[in-house]
PDB file of C-alpha atoms and ligand atoms in Angstrom:
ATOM      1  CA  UNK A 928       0.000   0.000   0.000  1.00 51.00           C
ATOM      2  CA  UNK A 929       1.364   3.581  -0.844  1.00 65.00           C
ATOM      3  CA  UNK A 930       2.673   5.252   2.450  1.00 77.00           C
ATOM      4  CA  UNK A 931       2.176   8.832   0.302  1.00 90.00           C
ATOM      5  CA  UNK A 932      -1.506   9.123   0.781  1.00 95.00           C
ATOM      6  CA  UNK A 933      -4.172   8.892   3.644  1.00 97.00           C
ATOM      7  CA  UNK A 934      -6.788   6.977   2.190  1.00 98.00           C
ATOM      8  CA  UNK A 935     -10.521   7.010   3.041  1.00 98.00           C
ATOM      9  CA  UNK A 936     -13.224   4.799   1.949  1.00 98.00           C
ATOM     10  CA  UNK A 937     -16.400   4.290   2.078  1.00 98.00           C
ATOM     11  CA  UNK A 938     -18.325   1.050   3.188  1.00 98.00           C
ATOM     12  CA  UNK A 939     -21.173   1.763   4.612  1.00 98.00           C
ATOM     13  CA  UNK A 940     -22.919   5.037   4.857  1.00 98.00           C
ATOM     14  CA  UNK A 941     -26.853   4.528   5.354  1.00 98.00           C
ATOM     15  CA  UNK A 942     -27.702   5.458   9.210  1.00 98.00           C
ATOM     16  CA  UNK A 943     -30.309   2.909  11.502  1.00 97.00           C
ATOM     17  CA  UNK A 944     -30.710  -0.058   9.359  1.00 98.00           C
ATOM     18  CA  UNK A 945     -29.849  -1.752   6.331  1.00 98.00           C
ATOM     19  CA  UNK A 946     -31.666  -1.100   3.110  1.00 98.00           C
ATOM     20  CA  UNK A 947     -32.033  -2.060  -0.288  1.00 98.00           C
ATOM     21  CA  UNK A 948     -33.936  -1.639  -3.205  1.00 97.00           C
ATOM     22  CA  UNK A 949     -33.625   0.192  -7.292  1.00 98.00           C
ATOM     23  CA  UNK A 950     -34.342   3.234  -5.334  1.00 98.00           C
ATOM     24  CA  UNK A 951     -31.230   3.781  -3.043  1.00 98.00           C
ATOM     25  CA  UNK A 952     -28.527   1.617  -5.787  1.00 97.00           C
ATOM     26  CA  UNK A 953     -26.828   4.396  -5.971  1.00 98.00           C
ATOM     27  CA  UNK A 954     -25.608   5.629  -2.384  1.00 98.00           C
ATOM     28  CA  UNK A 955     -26.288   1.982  -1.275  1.00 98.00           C
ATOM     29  CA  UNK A 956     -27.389   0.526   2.025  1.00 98.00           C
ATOM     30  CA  UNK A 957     -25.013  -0.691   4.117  1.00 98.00           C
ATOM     31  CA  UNK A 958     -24.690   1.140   7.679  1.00 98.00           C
ATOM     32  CA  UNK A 959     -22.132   2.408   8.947  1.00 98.00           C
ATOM     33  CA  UNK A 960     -18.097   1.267   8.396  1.00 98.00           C
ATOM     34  CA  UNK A 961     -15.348   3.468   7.139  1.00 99.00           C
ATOM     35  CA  UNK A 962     -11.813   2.486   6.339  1.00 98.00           C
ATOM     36  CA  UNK A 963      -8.713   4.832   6.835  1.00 98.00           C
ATOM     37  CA  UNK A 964      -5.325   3.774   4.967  1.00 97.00           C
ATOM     38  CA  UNK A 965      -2.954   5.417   7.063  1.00 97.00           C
ATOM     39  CA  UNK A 966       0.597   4.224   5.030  1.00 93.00           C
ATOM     40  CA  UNK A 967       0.539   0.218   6.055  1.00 93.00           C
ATOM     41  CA  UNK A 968      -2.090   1.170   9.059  1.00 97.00           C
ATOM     42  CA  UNK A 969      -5.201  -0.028   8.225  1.00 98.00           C
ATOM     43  CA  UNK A 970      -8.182   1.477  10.335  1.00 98.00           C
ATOM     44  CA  UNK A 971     -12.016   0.697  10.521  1.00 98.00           C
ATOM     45  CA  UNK A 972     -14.706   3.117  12.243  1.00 99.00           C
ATOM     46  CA  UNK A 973     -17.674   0.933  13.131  1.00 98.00           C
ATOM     47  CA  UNK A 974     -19.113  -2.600  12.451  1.00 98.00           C
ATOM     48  CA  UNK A 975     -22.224  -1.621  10.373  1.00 98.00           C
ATOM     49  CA  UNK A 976     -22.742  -4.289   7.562  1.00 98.00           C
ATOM     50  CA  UNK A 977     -20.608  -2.489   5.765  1.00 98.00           C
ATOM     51  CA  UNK A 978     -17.765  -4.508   7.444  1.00 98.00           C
ATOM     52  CA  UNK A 979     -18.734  -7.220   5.678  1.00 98.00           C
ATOM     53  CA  UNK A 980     -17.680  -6.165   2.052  1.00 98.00           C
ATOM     54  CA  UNK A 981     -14.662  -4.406   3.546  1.00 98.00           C
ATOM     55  CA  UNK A 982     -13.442  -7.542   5.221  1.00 98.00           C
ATOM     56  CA  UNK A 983     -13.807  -9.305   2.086  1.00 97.00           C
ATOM     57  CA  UNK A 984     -11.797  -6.651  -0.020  1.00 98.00           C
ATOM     58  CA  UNK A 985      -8.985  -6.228   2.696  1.00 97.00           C
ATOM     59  CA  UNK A 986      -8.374  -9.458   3.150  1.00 95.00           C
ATOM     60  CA  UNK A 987      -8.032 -10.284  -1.109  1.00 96.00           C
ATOM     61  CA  UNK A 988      -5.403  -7.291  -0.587  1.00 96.00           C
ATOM     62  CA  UNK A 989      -3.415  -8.861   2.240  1.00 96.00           C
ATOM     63  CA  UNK A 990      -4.008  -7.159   5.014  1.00 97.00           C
ATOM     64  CA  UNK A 991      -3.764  -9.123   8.510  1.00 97.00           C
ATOM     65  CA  UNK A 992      -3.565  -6.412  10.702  1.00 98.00           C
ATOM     66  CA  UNK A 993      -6.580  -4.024  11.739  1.00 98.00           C
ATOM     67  CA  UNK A 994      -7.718  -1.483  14.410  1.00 98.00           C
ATOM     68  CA  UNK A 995     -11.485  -1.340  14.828  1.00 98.00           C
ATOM     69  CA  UNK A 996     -12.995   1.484  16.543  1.00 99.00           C
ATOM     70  CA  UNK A 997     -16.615   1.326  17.919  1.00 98.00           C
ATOM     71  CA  UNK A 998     -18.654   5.040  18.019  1.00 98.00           C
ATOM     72  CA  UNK A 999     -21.642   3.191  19.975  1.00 98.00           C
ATOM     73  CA  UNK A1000     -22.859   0.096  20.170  1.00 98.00           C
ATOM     74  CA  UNK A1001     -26.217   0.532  18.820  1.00 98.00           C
ATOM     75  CA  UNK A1002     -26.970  -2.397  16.253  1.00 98.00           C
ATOM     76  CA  UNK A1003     -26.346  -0.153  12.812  1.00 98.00           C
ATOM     77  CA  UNK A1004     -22.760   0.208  13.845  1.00 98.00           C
ATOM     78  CA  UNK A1005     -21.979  -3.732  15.249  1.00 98.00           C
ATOM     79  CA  UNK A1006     -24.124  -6.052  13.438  1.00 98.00           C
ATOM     80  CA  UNK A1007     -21.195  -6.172  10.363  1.00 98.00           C
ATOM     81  CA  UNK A1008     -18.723  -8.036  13.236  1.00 98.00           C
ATOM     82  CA  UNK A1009     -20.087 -11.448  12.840  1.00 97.00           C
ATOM     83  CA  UNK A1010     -19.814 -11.511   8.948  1.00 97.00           C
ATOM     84  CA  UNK A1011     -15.827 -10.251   9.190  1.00 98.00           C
ATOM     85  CA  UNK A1012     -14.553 -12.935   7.759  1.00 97.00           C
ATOM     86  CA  UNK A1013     -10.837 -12.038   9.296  1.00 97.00           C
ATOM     87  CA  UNK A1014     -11.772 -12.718  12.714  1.00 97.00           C
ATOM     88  CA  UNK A1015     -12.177 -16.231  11.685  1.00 97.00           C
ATOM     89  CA  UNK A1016      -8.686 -16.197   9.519  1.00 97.00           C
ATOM     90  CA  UNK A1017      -6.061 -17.362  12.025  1.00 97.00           C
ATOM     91  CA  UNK A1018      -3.689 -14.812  10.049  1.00 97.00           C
ATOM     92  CA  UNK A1019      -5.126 -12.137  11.916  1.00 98.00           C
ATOM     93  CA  UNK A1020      -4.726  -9.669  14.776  1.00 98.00           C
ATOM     94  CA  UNK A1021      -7.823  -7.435  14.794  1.00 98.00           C
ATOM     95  CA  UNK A1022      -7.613  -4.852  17.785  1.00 98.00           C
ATOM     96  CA  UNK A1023     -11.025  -3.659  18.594  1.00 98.00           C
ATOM     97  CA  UNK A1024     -11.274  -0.128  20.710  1.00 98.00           C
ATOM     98  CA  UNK A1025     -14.734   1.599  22.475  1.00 98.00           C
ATOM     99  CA  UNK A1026     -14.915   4.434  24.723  1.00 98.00           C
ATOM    100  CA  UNK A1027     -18.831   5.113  25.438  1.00 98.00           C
ATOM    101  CA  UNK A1028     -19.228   2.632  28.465  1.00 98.00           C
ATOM    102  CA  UNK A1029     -15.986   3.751  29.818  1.00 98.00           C
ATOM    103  CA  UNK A1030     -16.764   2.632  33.736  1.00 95.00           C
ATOM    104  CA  UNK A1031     -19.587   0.852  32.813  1.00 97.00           C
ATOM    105  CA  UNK A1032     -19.141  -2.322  30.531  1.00 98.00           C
ATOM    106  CA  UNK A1033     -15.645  -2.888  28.663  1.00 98.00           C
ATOM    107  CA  UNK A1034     -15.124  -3.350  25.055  1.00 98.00           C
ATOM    108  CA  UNK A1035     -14.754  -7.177  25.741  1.00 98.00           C
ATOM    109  CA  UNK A1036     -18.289  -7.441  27.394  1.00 98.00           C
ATOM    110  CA  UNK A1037     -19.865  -5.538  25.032  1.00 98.00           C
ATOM    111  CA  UNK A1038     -19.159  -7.756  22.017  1.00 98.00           C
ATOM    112  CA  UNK A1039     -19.977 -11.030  24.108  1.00 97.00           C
ATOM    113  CA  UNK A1040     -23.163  -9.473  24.985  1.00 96.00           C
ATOM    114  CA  UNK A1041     -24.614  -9.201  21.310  1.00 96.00           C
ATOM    115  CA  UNK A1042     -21.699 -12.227  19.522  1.00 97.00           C
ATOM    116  CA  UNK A1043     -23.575 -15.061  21.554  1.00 96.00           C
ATOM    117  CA  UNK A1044     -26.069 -17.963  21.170  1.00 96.00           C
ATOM    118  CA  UNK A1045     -29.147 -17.302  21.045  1.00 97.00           C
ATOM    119  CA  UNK A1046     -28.840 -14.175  18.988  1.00 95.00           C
ATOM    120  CA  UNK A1047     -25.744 -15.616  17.233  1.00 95.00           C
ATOM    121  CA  UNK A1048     -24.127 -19.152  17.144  1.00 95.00           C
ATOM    122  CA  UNK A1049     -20.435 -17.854  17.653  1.00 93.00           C
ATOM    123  CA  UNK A1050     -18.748 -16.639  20.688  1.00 95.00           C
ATOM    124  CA  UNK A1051     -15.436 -14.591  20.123  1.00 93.00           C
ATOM    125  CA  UNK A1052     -13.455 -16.855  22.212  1.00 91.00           C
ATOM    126  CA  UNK A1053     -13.845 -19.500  19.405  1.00 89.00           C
ATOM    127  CA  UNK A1054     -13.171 -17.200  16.357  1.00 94.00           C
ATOM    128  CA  UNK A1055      -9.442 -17.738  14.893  1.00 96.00           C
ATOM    129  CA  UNK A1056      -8.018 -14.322  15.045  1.00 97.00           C
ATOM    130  CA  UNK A1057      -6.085 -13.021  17.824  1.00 97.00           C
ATOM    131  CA  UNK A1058      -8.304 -10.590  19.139  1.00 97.00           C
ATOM    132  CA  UNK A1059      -7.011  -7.667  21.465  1.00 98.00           C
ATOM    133  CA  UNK A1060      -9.417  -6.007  23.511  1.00 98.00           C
ATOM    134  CA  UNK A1061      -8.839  -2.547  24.222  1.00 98.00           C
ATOM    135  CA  UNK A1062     -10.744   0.350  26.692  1.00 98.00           C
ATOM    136  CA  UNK A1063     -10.785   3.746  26.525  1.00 98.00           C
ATOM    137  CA  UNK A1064     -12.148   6.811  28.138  1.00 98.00           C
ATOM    138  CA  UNK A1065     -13.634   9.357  26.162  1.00 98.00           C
ATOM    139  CA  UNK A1066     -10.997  12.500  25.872  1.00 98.00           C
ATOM    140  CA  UNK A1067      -8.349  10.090  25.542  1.00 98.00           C
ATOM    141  CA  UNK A1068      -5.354  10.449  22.982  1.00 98.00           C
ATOM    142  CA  UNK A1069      -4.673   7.007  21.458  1.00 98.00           C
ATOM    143  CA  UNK A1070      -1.821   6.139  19.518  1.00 98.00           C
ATOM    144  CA  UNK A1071      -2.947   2.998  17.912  1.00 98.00           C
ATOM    145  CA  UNK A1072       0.438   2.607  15.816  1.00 97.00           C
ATOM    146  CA  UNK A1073       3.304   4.429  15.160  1.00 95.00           C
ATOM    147  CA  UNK A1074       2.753   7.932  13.970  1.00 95.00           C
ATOM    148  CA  UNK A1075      -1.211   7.443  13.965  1.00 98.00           C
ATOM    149  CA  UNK A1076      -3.029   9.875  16.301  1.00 98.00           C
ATOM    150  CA  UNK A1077      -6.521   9.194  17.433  1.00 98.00           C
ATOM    151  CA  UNK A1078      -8.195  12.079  19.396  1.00 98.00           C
ATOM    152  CA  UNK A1079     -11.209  11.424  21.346  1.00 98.00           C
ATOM    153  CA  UNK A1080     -14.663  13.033  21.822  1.00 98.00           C
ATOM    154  CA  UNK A1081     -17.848  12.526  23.540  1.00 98.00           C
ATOM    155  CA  UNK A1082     -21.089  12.958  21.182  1.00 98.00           C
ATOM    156  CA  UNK A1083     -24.419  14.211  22.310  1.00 98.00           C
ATOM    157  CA  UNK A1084     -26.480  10.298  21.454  1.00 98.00           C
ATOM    158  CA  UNK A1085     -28.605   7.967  23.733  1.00 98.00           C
ATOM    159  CA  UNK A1086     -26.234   6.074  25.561  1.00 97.00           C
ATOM    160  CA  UNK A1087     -23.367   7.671  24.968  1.00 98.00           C
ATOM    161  CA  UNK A1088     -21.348   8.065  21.709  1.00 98.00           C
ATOM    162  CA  UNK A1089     -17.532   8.977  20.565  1.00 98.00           C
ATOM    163  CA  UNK A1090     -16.539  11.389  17.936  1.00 98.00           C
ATOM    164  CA  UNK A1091     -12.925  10.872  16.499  1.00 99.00           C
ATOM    165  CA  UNK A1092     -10.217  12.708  14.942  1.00 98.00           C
ATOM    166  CA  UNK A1093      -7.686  11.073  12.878  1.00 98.00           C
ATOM    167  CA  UNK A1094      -4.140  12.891  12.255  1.00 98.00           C
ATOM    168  CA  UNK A1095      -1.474  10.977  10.550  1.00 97.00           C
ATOM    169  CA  UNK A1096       1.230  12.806   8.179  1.00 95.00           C
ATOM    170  CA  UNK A1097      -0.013  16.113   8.361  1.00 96.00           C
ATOM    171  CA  UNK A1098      -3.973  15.298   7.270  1.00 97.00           C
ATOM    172  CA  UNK A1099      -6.830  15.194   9.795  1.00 98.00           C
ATOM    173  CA  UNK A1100      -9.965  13.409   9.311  1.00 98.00           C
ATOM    174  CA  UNK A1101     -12.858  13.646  11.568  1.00 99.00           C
ATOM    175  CA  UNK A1102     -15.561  11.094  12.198  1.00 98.00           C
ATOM    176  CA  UNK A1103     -19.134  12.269  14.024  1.00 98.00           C
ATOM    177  CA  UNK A1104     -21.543   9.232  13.410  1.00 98.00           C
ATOM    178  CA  UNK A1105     -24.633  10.031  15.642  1.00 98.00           C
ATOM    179  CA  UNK A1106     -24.824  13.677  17.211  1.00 98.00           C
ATOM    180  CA  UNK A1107     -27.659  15.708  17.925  1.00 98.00           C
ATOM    181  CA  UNK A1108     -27.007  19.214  17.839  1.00 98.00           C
ATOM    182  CA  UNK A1109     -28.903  21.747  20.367  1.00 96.00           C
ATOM    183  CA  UNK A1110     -30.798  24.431  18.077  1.00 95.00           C
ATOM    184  CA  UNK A1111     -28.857  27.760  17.489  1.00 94.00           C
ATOM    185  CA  UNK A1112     -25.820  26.196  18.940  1.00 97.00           C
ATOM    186  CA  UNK A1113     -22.175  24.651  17.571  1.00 98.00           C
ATOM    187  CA  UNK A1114     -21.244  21.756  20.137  1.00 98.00           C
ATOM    188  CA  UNK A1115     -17.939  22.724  21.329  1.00 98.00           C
ATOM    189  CA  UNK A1116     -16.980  19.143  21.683  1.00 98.00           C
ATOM    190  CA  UNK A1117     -17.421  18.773  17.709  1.00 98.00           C
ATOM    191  CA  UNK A1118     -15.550  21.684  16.577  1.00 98.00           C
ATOM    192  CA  UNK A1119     -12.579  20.240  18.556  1.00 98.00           C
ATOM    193  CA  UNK A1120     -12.366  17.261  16.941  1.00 98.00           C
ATOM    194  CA  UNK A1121     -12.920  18.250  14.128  1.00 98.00           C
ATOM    195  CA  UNK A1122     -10.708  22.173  13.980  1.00 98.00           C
ATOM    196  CA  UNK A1123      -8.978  22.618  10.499  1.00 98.00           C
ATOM    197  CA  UNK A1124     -10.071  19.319   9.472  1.00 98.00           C
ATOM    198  CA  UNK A1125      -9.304  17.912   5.781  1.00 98.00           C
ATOM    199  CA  UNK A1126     -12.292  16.030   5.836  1.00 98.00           C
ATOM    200  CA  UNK A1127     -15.452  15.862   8.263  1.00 99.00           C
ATOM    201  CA  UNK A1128     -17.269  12.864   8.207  1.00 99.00           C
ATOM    202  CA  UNK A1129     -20.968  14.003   9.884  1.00 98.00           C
ATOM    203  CA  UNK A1130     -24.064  12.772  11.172  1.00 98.00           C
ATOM    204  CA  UNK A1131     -26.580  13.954   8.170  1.00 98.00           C
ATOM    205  CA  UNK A1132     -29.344  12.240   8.945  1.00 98.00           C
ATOM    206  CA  UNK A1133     -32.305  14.914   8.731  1.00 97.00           C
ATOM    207  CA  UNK A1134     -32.949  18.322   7.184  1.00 97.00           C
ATOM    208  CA  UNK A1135     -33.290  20.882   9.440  1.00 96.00           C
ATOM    209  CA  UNK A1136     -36.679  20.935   8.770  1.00 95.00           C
ATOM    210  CA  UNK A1137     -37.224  17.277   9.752  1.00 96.00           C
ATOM    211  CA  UNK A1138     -35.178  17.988  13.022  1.00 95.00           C
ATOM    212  CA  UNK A1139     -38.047  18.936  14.725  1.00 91.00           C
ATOM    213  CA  UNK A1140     -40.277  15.869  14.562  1.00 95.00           C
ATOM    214  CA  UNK A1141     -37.233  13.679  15.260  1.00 95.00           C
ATOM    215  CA  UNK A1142     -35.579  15.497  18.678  1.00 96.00           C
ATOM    216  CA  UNK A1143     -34.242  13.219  21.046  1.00 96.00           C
ATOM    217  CA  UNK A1144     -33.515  10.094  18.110  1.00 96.00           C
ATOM    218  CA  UNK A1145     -29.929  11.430  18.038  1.00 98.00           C
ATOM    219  CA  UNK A1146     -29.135  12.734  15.195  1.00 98.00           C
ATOM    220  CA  UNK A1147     -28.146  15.660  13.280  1.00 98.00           C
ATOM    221  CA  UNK A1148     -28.739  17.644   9.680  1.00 98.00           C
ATOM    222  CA  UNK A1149     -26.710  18.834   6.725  1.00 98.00           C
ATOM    223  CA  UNK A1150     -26.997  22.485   7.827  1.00 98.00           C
ATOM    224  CA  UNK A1151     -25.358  22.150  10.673  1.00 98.00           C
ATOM    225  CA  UNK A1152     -23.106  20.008   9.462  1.00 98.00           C
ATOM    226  CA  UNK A1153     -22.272  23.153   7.343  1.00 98.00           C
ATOM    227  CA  UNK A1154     -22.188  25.608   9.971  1.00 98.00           C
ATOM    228  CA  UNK A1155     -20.103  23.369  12.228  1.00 98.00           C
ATOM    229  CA  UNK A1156     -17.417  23.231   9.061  1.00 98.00           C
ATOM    230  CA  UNK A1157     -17.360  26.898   8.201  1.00 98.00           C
ATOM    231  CA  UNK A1158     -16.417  27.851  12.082  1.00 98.00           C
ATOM    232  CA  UNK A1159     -14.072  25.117  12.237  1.00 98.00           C
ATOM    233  CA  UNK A1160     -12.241  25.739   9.053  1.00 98.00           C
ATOM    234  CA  UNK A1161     -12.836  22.148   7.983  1.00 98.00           C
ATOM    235  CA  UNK A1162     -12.493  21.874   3.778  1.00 98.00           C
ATOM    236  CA  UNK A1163     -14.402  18.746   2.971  1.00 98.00           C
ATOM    237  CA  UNK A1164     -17.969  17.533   4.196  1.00 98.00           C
ATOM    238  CA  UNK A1165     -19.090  14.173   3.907  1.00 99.00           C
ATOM    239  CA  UNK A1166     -22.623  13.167   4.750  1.00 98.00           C
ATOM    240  CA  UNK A1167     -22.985  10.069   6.242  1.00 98.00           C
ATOM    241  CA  UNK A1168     -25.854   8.299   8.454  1.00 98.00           C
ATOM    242  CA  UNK A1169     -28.402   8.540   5.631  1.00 98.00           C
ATOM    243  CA  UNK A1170     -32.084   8.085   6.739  1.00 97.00           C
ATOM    244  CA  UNK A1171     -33.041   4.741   5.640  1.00 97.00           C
ATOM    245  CA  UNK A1172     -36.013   6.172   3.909  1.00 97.00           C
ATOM    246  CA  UNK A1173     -33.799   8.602   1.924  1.00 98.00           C
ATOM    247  CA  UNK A1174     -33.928   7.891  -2.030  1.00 98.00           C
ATOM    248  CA  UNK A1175     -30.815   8.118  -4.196  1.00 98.00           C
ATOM    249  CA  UNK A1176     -32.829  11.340  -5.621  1.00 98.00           C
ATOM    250  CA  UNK A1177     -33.902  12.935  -2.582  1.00 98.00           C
ATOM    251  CA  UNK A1178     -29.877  12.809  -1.897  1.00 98.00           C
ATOM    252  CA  UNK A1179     -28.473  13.826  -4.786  1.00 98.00           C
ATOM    253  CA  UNK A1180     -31.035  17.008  -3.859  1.00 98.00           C
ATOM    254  CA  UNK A1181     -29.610  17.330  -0.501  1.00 98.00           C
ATOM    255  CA  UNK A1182     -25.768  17.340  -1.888  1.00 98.00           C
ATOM    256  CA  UNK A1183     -26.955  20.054  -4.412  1.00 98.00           C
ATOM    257  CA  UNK A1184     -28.283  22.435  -1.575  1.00 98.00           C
ATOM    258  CA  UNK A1185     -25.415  21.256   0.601  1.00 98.00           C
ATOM    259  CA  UNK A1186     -22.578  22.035  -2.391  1.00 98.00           C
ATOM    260  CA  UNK A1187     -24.486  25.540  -2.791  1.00 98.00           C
ATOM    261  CA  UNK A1188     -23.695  26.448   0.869  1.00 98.00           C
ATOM    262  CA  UNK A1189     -20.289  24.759   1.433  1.00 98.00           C
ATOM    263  CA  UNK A1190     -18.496  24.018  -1.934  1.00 98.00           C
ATOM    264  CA  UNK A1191     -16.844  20.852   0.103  1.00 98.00           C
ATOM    265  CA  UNK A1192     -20.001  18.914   1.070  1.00 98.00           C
ATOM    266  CA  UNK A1193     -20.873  15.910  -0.465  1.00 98.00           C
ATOM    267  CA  UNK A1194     -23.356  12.671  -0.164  1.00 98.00           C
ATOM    268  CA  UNK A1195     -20.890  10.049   0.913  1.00 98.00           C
ATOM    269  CA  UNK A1196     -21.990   6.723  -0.933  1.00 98.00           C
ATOM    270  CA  UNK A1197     -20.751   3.021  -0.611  1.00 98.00           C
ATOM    271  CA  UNK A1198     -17.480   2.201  -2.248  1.00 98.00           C
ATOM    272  CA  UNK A1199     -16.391   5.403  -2.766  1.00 98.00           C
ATOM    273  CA  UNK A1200     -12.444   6.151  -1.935  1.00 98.00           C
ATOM    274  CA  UNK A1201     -10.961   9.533  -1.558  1.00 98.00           C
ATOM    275  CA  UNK A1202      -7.003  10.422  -1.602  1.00 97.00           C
ATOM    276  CA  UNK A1203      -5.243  13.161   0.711  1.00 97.00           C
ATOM    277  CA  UNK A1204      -1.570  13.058  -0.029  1.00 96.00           C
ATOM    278  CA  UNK A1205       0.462  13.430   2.979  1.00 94.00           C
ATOM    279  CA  UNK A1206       2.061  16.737   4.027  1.00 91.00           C
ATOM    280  CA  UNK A1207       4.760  15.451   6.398  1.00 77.00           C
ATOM    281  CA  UNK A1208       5.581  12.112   7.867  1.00 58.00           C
ATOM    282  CA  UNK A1209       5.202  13.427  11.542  1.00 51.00           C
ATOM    283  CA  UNK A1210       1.490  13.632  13.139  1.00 46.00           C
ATOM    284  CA  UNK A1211       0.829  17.237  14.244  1.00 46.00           C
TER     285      UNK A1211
HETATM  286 ZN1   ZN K 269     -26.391   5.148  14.065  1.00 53.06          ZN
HETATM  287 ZN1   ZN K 270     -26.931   5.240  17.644  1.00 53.06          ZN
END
């Protein structure tokens, strides 16, 4: 793998559930799982069945080693672990990293609890992987492997969620999943992780004008995903967490509106890859 760019890709962008269908072919319908290329580093955010086709790919291209880091444990961003193949491929070290029960259940017990009979007829202990377990606390600074910087954050989502910020080689990428945003207000804890940003990965979920009938689910909107970028001097958007409901027409209309306020924003869609070539080989 080139160590000259920070690569991100796309594997699963739809928010809350699965979908599929002629209508949303486009964008697709896997939930959440993004991949970061970070030189030989190789970095997932989130289990959402998007995991699946990512395992799958990363595995035909020889990887063996990956970092997996949970936002929440809410079933759109885990339910992609069982179908990993690599965790059954004794090849493989898979580290896998949450934050959001920090004092209250560790990353360990949290994937027993849903990777069990009767809800599912494998137990971790038995997959072939080496699996390494690892807690943290949200605010933490992790340093996952050499030169890679992961900054910590805590998101405003029932039960608790993490925002992170990725800096490796002079680039910084930011991922928000779930937020919801208190009307008239930037969440400070956002625009830290995500300050001078490359790239902003954000919880786009509703239209402001939706927000109202959906406060308290969680979530966030485009415009504010906007405003948050503009006062944090981030240069790209990418809208992520799709509403399952949401055609590939209705968002190819909200990345029109979205481009006309913030020339950076776009509809993130499954399978799609973007470059940053590095700046400098130290993490700043
Ligand atoms: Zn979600
Ligand atoms: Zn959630």
């Amino acid at each position: 793998m080139e160590d000259d760019v920070f690569l991100v890709r796309f594997w699963g962008v739809r928010g809350s559930i699965s979908v599929s269908g002629s209508e949303f072919c486009r964008y697709g319908g896997n939930t959440i799982c993004i991949e970061m290329r970070c030189g030989e580093h190789t970095l997932l955010f989130d289990a959402g069945s998007g995991l699946r086709p990512a395992g799958g790919a990363l595995r035909a291209s020889g990887v063996t080693a990956f970092d997996l880091f949970f936002t929440h444990c809410h079933y759109d961003h885990i339910i992609g672990l069982p179908a990993f193949k690599p965790i059954y491929d004794r090849s493989v070290k898979v580290r896998l990293w949450s934050g959001h029960l920090a004092g209250r259940m560790t990353t360990r017990q949290m994937v027993d609890e849903f990777m069990r009979p009767p809800w599912f007829p494998v137990t971790l202990d038995i997959c072939k992987a080496s699996i390494d377990c690892r807690d943290f606390a949200s605010g933490d600074v992790l340093r996952p492997r050499e030169g890679v910087v992961v900054r910590t954050g805590s998101l405003n989502h029932p039960g608790g969620c993490i925002g992170y910020r990725v800096e490796w080689s002079g680039r910084v990428v930011a991922v928000i999943t779930d937020t919801e945003h208190e009307p008239g207000k930037l969440d400070q804890a956002v625009l830290g992780l995500i300050e001078d940003a490359d790239l902003v990965i954000y919880d786009c979920a509703y239209t402001e004008e939706e927000m109202e009938r959906y406060r308290g689910n969680g979530h966030s909107t485009w415009e504010q995903g906007v405003k948050l970028c503009e006062a944090a001097g981030a240069r790209e958007l990418a809208m992520i967490h799709h509403d399952p409901a949401r055609t590939d027409e209705q968002l190819d209309e909200i990345e029109k509106l979205a481009k006309d306020r913030f020339a950076g924003a776009f509809a993130a869609r499954d399978g799609q890859t973007l470059e940053f070539p590095v700046l400098s080989h130290k993490a700043r």
